[in-house]
XYZ file of C-alpha atoms in Angstrom:
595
model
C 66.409 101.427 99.855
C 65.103 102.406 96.634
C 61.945 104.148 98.387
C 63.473 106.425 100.366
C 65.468 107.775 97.120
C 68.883 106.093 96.903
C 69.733 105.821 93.324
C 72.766 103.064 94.086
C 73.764 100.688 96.302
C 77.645 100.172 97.264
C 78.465 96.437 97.709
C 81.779 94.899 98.755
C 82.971 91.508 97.383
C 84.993 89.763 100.333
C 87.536 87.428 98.311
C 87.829 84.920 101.434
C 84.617 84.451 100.718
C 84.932 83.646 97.469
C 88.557 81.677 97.442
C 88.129 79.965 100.891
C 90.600 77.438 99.849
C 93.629 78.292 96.948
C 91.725 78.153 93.939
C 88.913 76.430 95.070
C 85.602 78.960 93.705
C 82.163 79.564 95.277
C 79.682 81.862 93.489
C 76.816 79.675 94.209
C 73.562 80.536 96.444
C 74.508 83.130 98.983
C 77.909 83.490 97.144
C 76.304 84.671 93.605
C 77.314 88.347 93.649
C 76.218 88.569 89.888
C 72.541 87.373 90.703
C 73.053 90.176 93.749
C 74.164 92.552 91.249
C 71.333 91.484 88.411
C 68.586 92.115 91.373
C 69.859 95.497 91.734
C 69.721 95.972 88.344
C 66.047 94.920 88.248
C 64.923 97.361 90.180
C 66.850 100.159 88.607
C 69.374 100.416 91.103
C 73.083 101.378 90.100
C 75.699 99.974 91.585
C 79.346 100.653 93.148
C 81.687 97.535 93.176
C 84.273 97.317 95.796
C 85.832 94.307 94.962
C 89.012 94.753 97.242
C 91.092 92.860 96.962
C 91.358 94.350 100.189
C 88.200 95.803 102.133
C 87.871 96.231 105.823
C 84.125 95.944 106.106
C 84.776 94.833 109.833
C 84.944 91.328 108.020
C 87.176 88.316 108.815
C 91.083 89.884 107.845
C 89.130 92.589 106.045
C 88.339 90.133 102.922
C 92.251 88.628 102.507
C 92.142 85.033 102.965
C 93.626 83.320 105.714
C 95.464 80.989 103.932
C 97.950 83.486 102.424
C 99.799 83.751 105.168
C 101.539 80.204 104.581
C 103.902 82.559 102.736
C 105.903 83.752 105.916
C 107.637 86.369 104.644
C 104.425 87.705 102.448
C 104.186 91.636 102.420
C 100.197 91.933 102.383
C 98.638 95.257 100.203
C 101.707 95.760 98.530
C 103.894 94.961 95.296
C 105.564 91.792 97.157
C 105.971 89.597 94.324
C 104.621 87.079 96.419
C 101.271 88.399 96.895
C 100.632 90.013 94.121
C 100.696 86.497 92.007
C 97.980 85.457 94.393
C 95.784 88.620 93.984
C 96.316 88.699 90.054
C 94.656 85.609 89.724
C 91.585 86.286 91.922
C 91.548 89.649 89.772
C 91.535 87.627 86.764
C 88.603 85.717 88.373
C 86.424 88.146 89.617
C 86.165 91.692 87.098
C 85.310 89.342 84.193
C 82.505 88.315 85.901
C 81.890 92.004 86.459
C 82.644 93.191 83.121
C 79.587 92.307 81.371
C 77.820 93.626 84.553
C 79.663 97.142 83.805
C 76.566 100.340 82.975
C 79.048 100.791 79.689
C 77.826 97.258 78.902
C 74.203 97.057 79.564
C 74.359 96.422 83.518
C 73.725 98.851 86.933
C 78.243 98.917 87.616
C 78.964 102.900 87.003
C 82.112 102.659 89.217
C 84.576 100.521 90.896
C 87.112 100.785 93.569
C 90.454 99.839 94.065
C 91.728 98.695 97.444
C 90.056 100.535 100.523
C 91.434 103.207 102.716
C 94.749 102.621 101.328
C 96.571 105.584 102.900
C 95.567 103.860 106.361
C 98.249 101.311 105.305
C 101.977 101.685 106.441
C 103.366 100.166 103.179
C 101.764 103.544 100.916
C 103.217 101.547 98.043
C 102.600 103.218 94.456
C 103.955 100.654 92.370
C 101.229 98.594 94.224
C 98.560 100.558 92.871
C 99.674 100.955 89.511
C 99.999 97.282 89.152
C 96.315 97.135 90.514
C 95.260 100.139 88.145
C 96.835 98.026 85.399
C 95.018 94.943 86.338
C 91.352 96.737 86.901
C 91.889 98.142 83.509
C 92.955 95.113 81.716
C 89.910 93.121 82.736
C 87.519 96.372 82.394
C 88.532 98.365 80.105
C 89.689 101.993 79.857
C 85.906 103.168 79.852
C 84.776 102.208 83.517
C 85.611 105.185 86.503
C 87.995 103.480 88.844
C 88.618 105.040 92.252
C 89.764 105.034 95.893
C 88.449 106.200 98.805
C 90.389 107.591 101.865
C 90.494 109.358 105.011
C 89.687 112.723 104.959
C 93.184 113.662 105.699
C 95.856 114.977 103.201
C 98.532 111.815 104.533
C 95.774 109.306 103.726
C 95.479 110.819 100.173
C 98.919 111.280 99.684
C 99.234 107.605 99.625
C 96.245 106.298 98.793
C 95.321 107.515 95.834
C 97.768 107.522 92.482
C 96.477 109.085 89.159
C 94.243 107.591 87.061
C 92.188 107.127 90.066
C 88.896 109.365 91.098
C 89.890 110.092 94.542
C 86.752 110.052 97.060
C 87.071 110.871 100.838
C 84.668 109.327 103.864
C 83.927 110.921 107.369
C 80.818 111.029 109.491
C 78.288 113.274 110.917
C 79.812 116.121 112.807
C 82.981 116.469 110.759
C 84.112 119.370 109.256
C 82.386 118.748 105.480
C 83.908 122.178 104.388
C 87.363 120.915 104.720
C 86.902 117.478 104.336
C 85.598 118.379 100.660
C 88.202 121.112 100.289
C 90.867 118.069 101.218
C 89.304 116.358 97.861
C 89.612 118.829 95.964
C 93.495 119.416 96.162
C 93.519 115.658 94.806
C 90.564 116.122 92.675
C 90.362 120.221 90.905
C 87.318 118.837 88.892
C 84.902 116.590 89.098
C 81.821 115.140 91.671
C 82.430 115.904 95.475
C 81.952 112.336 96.922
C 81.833 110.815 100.450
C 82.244 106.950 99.709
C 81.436 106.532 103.204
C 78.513 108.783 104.779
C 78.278 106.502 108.607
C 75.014 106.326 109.813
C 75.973 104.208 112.892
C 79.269 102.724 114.286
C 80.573 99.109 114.456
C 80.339 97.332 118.171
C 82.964 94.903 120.129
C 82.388 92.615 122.420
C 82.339 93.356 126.178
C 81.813 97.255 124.589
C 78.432 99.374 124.791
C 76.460 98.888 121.572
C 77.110 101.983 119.132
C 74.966 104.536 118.649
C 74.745 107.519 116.103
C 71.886 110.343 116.883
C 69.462 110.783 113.849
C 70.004 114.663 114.695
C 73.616 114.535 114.239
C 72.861 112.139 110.645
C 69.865 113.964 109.569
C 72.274 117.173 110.224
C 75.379 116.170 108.443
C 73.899 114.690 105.101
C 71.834 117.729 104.747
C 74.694 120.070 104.557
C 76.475 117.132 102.001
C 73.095 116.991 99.893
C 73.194 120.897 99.859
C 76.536 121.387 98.554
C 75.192 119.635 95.655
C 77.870 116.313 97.003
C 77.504 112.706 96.418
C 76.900 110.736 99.408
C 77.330 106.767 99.965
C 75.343 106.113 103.705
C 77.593 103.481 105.105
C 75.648 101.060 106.495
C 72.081 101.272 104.667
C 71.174 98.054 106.110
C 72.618 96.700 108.706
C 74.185 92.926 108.151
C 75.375 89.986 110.461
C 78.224 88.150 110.200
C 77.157 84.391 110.469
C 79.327 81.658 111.031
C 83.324 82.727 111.718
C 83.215 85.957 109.288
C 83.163 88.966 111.958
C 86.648 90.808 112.219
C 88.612 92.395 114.975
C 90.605 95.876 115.810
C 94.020 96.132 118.091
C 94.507 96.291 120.528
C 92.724 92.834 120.149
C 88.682 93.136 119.908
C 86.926 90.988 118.314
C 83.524 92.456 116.407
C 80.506 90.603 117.495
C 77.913 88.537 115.054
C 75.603 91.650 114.965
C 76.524 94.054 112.013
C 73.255 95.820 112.819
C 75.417 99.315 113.179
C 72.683 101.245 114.374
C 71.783 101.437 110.587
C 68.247 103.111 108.671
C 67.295 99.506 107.891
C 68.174 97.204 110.711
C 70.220 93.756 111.031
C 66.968 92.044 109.935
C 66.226 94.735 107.579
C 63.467 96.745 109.573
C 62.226 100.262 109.353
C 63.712 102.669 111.640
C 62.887 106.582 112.742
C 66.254 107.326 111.339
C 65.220 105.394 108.105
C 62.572 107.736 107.664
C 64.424 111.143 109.511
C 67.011 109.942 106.206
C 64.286 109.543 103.369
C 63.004 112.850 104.605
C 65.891 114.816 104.305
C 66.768 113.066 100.603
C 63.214 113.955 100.031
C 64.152 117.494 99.869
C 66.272 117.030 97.210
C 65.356 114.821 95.108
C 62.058 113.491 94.264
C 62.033 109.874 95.711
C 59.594 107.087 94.209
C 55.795 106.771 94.528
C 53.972 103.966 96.456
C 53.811 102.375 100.099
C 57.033 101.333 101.372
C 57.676 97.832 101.897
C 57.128 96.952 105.579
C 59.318 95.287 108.330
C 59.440 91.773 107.510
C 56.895 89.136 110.544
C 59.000 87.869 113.313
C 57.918 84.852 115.253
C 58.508 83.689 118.847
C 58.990 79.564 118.489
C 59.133 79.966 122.185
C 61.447 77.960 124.012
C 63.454 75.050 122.852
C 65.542 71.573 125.300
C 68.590 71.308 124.378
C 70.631 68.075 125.651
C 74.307 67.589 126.088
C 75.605 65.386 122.971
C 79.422 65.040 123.675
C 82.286 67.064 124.477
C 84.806 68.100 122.236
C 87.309 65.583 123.849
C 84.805 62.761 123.016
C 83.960 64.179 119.140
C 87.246 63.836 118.396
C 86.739 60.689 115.530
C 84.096 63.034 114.485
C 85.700 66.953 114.743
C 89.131 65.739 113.335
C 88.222 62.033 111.488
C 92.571 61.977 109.842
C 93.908 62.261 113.617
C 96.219 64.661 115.154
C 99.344 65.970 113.733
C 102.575 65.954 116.099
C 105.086 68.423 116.425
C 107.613 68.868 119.279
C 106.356 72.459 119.302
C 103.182 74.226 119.449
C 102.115 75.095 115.131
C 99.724 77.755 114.553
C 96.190 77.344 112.277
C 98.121 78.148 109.119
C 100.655 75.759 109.944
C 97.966 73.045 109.804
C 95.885 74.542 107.057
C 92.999 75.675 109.696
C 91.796 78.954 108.481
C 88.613 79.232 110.836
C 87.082 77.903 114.071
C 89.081 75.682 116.371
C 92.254 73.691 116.689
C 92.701 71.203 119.926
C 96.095 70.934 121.333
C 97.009 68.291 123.603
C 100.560 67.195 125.316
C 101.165 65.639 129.124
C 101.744 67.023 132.421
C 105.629 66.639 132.219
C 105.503 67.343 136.555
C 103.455 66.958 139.512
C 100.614 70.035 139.701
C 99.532 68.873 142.945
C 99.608 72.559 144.433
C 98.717 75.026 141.676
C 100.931 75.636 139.230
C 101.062 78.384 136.470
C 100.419 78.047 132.656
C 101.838 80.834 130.777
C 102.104 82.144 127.381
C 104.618 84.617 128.309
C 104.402 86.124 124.972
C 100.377 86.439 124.606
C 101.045 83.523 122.059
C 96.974 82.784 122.436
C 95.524 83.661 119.564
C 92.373 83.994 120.672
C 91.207 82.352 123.373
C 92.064 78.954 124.931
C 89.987 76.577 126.912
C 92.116 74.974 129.294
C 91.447 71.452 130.697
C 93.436 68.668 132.428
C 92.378 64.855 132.158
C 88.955 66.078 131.517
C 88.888 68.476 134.210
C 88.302 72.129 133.417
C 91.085 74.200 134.586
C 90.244 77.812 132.962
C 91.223 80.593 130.161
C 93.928 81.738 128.839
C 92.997 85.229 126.231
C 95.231 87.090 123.674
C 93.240 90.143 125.584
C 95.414 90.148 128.916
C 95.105 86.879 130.527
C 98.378 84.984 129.714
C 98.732 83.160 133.302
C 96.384 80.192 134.548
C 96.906 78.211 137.906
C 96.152 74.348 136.831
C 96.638 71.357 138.808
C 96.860 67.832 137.457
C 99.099 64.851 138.307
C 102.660 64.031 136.000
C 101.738 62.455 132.675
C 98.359 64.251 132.898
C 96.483 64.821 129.282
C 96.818 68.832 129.348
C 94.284 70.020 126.325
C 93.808 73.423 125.401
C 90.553 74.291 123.011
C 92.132 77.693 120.830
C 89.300 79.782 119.458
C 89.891 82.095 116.506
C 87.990 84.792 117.225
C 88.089 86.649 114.218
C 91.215 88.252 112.102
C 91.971 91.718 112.616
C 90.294 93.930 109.254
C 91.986 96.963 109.786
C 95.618 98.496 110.629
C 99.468 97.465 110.510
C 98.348 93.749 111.646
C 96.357 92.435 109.574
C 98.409 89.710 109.556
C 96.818 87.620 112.327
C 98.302 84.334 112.953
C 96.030 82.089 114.929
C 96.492 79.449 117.788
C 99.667 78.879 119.932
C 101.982 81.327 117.942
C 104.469 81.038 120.537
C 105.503 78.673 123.118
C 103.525 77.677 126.539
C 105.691 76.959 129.673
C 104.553 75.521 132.481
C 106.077 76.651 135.928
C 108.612 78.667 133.479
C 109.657 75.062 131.547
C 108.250 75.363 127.801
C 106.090 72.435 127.381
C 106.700 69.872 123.638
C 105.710 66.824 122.353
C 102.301 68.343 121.025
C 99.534 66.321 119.236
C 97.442 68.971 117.392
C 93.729 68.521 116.120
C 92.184 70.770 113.494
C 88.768 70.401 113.861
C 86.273 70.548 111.285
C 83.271 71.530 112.819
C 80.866 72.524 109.838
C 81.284 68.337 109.179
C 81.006 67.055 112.382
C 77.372 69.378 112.880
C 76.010 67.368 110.266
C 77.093 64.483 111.809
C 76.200 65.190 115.196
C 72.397 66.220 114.088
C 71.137 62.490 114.347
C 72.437 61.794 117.478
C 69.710 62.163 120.585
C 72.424 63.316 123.276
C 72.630 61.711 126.822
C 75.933 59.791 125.233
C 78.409 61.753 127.110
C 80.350 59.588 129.844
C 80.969 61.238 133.104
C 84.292 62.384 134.111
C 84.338 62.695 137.861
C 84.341 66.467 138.582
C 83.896 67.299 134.716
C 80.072 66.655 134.739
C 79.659 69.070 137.831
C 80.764 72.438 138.588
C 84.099 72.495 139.490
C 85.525 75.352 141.709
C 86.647 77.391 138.088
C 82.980 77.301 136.935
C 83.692 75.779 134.068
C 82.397 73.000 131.989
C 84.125 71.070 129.509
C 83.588 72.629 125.969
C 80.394 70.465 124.503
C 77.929 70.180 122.132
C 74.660 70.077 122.892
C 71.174 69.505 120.348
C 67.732 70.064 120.742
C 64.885 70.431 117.821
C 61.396 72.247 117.083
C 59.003 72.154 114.898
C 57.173 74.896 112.826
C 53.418 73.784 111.721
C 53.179 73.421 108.571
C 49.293 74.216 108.564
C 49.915 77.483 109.282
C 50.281 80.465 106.634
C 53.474 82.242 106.249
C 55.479 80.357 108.452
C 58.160 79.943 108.585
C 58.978 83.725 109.194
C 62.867 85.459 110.679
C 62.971 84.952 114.170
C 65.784 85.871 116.845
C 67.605 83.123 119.148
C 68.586 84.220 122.928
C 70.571 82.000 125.104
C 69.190 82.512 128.895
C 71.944 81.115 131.650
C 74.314 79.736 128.515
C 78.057 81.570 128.738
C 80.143 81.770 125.130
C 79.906 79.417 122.197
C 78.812 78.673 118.624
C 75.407 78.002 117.263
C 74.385 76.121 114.003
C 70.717 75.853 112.899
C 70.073 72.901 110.650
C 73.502 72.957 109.240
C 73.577 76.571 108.688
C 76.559 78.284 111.515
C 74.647 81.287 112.673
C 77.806 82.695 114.540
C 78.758 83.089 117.949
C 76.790 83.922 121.002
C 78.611 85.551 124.045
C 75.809 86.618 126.556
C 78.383 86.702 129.456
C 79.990 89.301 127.977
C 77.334 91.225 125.650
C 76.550 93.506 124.390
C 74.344 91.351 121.811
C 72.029 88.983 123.330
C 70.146 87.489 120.404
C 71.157 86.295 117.198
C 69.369 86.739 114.070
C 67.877 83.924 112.775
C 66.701 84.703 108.699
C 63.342 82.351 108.054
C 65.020 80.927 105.212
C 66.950 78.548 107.218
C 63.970 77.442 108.867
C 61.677 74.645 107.653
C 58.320 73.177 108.363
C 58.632 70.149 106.407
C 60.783 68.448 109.558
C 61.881 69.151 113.068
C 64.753 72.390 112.775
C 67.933 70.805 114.743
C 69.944 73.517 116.834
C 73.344 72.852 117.895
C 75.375 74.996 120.106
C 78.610 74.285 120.873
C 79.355 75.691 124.602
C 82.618 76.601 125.174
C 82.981 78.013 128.838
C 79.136 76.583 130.843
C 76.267 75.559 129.802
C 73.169 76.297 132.263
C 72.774 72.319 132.905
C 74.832 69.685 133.271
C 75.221 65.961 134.045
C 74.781 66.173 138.100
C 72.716 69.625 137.763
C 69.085 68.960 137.388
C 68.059 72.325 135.584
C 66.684 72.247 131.979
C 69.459 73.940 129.174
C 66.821 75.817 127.115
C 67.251 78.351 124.080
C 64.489 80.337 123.349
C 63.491 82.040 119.705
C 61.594 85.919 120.301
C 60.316 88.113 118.112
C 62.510 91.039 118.957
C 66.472 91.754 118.823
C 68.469 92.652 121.863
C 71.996 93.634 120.818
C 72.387 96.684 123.232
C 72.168 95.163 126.652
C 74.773 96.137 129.471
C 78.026 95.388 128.985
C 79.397 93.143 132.135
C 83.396 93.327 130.867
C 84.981 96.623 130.379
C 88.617 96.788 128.485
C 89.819 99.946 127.186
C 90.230 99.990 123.563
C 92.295 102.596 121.422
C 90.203 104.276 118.981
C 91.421 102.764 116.233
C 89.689 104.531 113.730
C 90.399 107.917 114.752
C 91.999 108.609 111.352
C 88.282 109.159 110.372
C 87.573 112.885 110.680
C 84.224 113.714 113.023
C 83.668 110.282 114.771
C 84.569 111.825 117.926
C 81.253 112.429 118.699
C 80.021 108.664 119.083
């Protein structure tokens, strides 16, 4: 970044990240923004905090954590007594770890930003941000720049900016920069003309074509920026993943995939591009950037391909995946309700009739939030989606075990519903009579992983008709392992590799320990999932685990290997086999029309 001529980097600070549980802390390892921070600052990078508390960022509930939604009636991004409690003490946590950080103090911080895109918000609540303003300053000082960025659209800056704030406006390439600026400049007579966010790409969706943005149309736009003599942050630089559950979602429901690459200058993995050097080229003309080679794409490896074999089902890991036992409830209760913030909650109740002849499962008010995996006395039966499919034909006998696997797929990040409840948030009826007496397992699968690692599979027991392909195509959600080993006799290994998942249809995927994220090949448009060499070792065999939710390529009574396979190249663009029309949900973003 700093060779092709950027002067500062623009971080966000996710607080779910941070606060995963009520005032339980982690700034450790891959948590330590002030070691992030002090790395910038070697290198003579500034930088531009965006500690939230909201963010967007196409990240899990756009940085809120989950768990404040146990407050029912909370009123999120505003002055609801309530929530601001809970965001004046992660304030009080996080700037004064930031203050000594601050350029006024010795470190790279020149400015900071309150909230994000606040005038996208329906509450446009001032007494909101003065309480924030009055925060930031109390734990900064009065010397930092504090400011908000918005639309470039007078309604967005009408509420989501207040005085005392440097107002900043984003849009793409092909928008109108004359007015966007000239929209700034009725909030802001003096000062720096500033795009906050400058996109270089464009987020993706599952089951949507991979996002592109031309390097005419950037090269284009930020030389008109650069030649009004205006401050430009390129949103993304680098492209990211989002490992483990942390990837967000836009309404009408669609879930972001694990890639973050966004058709960025630097890539997912952080590789060159053209458009990383079509950039540093046009910055060059500017601005005289550093001397010297530039860094070079980092080695990829192919490991080649890796057995996996089937451990146990979910059904059968339930000791392991929820070790305290179910919690009852005559009713369906969502994640919240049992203190689940991520992954997957098990419900289970009986056939209370004969399903001889097919009978219908409905949520009648999309009340499946995200995605359940149906299944009676071990039998897959189908999916029921949040996206559209609320109806599923089962059959089972009376006092059948009905269980239904709910996926959170991610937490919208952006919009009026941010607050996304997850699981069964309404009732299920079967053949129109609402089904009770619910036992309810929250499964902790980030524990079980660890325990499941020793175990050498082949201890599933066969269910009849679960071990084979049923008529649905479906196999009972399991977990299956498989290891590899990287010589250690070799130099430079291990080195960042990507994982593909040939025949395999939706699921998770840890590598030893560490949850990589989900994999969706079925559905696309990513194929492979970054896999960063760090995680890798060659002092012992590296143990994968995926946990297949829909069907795995092999099974009990099928003969054919399920295999994984590590290459030395991403695919995240392939075709799309699932099209669903989604409302641009962005479109208050002037000039993205053209992606």
């Amino acid at each position: 970044m700093k060779m092709a001529g950027l002067n500062a980097i623009q971080v966000y600070v996710p607080w779910n990240f941070h606060e995963p549980q009520p005032g339980q802390y982690q700034f450790s390892e891959d948590h330590d923004v002030e070691h992030f921070i002090q790395l910038a600052h070697e290198l003579s990078l500034l930088v531009i905090l965006r500690p939230g508390p909201y963010i967007c960022a196409e990240w899990e509930m756009g940085g809120l954590p989950a768990w404040l939604l146990q407050n029912e009636s909370i009123v999120l991004r505003s002055s609801d007594p309530g929530y601001l409690a809970v965001v004046d003490k992660w304030l009080g946590v996080i700037l004064p770890k930031m203050k000594p950080l601050l350029y006024q103090n010795g470190g790279p911080i020149i400015t900071v930003q309150v909230e994000n895109e606040y005038g996208s918000y329906f509450t446009c609540d001032y007494d909101y941000l003065r309480l924030l303003q009055k925060r930031f300053r109390y734990h900064l000082g009065n010397d930092v720049i504090l400011f908000t960025t918005d639309g470039a659209q007078h309604e967005m800056l009408q509420c989501g900016t207040l005085q005392g704030f440097y107002a900043t406006v984003d849009f793409g390439p092909g928008a109108n920069i004359t007015n966007a600026f000239l929209i700034q400049r009725k909030y802001e007579p003096k000062g720096p003309l500033v795009n906050s966010e400058f996109y270089t790409g464009w987020l993706d969706h599952w089951g949507q074509p991979h996002s592109t943005v031309t390097i005419e149309a950037v090269v284009s736009s930020l030389h008109d920026i650069l030649a009004r003599g205006a401050n430009v942050n390129l949103y993304m630089f680098i492209g990211g993943t989002n490992f483990a559950y942390w990837n967000g979602a836009n309404m009408p429901y669609q879930a972001q995939p694990t890639s973050y690459d966004y058709d960025a200058p630097l890539s997912e993995a952080g590789d060159l591009t053209q458009k990383y050097f079509a950039v540093r080229d046009v910055i060059q003309k500017f601005q005289k950037v550093p001397e010297g080679p530039i860094p070079p794409s980092t080695p990829k490896f192919a490991y080649g391909k890796v057995a996996l074999k089937k451990l146990k089902t979910v059904e059968e890991s339930l000791n392991i995946l929820c070790p305290t036992g179910p919690i009852k409830s005559l009713y369906p209760l969502t994640f919240i309700q049992v203190k689940q913030y991520f992954g997957f909650v098990l419900y289970r109740t009986t056939l209370p009739q004969d399903c001889s002849d097919p009978t219908p499962l409905s949520s009648p008010l999309s009340g499946v939030h995200d995605r359940a995996y149906v299944s009676v006395d071990g039998v897959p039966q189908g999916i029921l989606d949040r996206s559209g499919v609320i109806t599923l034909n089962i059959t089972g006998k009376a006092g059948a075990t009905l269980d239904l696997l709910v996926e959170n797929m991610g937490r919208v990040n952006y919009g009026d519903y941010i607050n996304d409840h997850k699981g069964l948030i309404s009732n299920l009826t079967l053949n129109s009579s609402v089904l009770t007496d619910w036992m309810i397992f929250p499964l902790d699968t980030e524990n079980a992983v660890r325990h499941l690692g020793g175990w050498h599979g082949n201890n599933s027991r066969c269910h009849g008709k679960a071990c084979a392909y049923g008529s649905s195509n479906y196999t009972l959600p399991a977990f299956y392992v498989g290891n590899f080993s990287i010589p250690s006799e070799i130099p430079d290994l291990p080195q960042d590799t990507f994982i593909t998942f040939p025949g395999w249809t939706k699921g998770q995927v840890w590598i030893n320990g560490f949850n990589l994220g989900r994999y969706w090949p079925a559905r696309g448009p990513q194929m492979t999932l970054f896999v960063p060499q760090h995680i890798l070792v060659t002092s012992a065999p590296n143990t994968i685990i995926a946990l297949e939710l829909e069907r795995a390529p092999c099974s009990d009574n099928y003969p054919k290997l399920c295999t994984v396979e590590f290459v030395d190249k991403p695919v995240i663009s392939a075709a799309v086999t699932y099209s669903h029309p989604l409302q641009d949900v962005y479109n208050q973003h002037s000039g993205l029309d053209h992606i």
